[in-house]
XYZ file of C-alpha atoms in Angstrom:
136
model
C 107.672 -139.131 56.983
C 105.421 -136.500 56.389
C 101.319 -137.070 56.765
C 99.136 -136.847 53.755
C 95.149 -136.391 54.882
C 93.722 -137.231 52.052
C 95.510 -140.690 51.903
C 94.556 -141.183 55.409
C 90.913 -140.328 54.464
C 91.197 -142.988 51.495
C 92.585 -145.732 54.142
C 89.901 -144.516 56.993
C 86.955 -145.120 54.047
C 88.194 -148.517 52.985
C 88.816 -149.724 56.023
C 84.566 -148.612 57.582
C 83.759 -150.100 53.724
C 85.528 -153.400 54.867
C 83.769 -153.268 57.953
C 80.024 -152.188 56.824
C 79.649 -149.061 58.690
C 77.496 -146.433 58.291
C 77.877 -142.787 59.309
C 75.266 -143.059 62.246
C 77.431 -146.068 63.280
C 80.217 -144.129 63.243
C 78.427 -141.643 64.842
C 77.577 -143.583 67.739
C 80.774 -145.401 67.963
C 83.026 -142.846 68.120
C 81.044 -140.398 69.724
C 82.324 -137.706 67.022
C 79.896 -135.786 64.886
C 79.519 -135.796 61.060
C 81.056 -133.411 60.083
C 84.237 -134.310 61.875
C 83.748 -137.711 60.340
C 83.023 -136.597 57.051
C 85.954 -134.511 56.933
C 88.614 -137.063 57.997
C 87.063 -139.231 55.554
C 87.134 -137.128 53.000
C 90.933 -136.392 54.094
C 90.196 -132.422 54.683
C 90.482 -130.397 57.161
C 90.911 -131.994 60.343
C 93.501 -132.357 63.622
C 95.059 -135.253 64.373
C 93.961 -135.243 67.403
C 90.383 -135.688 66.132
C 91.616 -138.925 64.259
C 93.442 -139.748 67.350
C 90.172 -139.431 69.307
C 88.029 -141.478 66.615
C 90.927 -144.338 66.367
C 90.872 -145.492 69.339
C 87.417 -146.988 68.833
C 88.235 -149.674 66.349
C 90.119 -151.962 68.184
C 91.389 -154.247 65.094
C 92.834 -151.002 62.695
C 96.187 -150.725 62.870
C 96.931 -147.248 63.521
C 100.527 -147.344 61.633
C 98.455 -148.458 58.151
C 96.142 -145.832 58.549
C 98.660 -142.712 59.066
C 101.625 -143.977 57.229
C 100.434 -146.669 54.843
C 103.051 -149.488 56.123
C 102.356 -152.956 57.560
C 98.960 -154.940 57.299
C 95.306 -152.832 57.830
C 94.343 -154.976 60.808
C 96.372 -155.692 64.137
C 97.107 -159.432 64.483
C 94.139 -161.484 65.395
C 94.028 -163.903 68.196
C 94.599 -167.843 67.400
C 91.049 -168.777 66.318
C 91.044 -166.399 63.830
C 89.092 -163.378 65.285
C 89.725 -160.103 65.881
C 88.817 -158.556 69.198
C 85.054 -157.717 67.995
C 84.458 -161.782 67.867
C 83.478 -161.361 63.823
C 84.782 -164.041 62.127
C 83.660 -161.679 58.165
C 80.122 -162.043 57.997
C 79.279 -160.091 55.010
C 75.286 -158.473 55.479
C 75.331 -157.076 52.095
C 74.516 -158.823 48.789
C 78.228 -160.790 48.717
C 79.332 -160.681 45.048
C 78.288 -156.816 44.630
C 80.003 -156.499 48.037
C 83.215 -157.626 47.143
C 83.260 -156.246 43.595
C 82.644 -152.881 45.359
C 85.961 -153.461 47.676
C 87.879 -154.613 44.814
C 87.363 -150.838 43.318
C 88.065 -149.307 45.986
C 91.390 -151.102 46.595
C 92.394 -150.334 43.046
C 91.978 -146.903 44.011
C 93.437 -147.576 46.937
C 96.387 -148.992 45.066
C 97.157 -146.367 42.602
C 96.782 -143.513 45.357
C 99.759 -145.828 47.486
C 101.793 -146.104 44.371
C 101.372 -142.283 43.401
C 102.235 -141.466 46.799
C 105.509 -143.738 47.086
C 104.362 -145.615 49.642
C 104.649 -149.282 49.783
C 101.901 -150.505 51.140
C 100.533 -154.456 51.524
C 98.261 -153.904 48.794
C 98.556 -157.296 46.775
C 98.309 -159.084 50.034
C 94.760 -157.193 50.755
C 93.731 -158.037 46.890
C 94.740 -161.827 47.788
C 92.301 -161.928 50.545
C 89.539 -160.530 48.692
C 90.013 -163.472 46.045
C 90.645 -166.093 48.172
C 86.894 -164.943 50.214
C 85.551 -164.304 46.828
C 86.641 -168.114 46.208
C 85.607 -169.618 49.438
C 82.385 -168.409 49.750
């Protein structure tokens, strides 16, 4: 199965969306620079190894969604319901616009997946979004 950057970019960017970080987060977490960052999310020009490097760091992405497209975004969480960083989605920004703004992206999301042939766990991911949406 060949590797396609710029989905991986798309996936990498939905997935620090999701997650509410910032490129000085990113920065810090990762220890990469921006550029590096910037590139891999805007799926150009960038090794591998790089994402490899900058993977690593985020304990609950699931490296085989991010590369290839398959499975669920985030490794199975523990019994209570968190992942490894003890969150339990707290959402810091304005909830409704929040979600709204994740919705798009999916969609995008979405039609890159089905464009690209992959079949990826989409409509699961857009059930989650309306079931928080619903909840809170």
């Amino acid at each position: 199965m060949a590797v396609d950057l710029q989905q991986i970019g798309k996936r990498f960017r939905f997935y620090t969306n999701l997650k509410e970080l910032e490129m000085e987060q990113l920065k810090s977490m990762t220890g990469s620079d921006e550029t590096t960052l910037s590139n891999i999310i805007c799926g150009q020009n960038y090794a591998l190894d790089e994402l490899v490097a900058i993977v690593k760091h985020f304990e609950d992405l699931n490296p085989q969604w991010l590369i290839y497209g398959e499975g669920s975004m985030f490794k199975p969480m523990s019994e209570d319901g968190t992942c490894k960083d003890g969150q339990k989605g707290c959402l810091k920004k304005d909830r409704a616009a929040y979600l709204g703004q994740m919705k798009d992206m999916l969609l995008e999301l979405d039609a890159a997946e089905v464009a690209k042939g992959h079949h990826a766990d989409v409509e699961a991911l857009k059930a989650k979004l309306d079931e928080y949406k619903a909840t809170h």
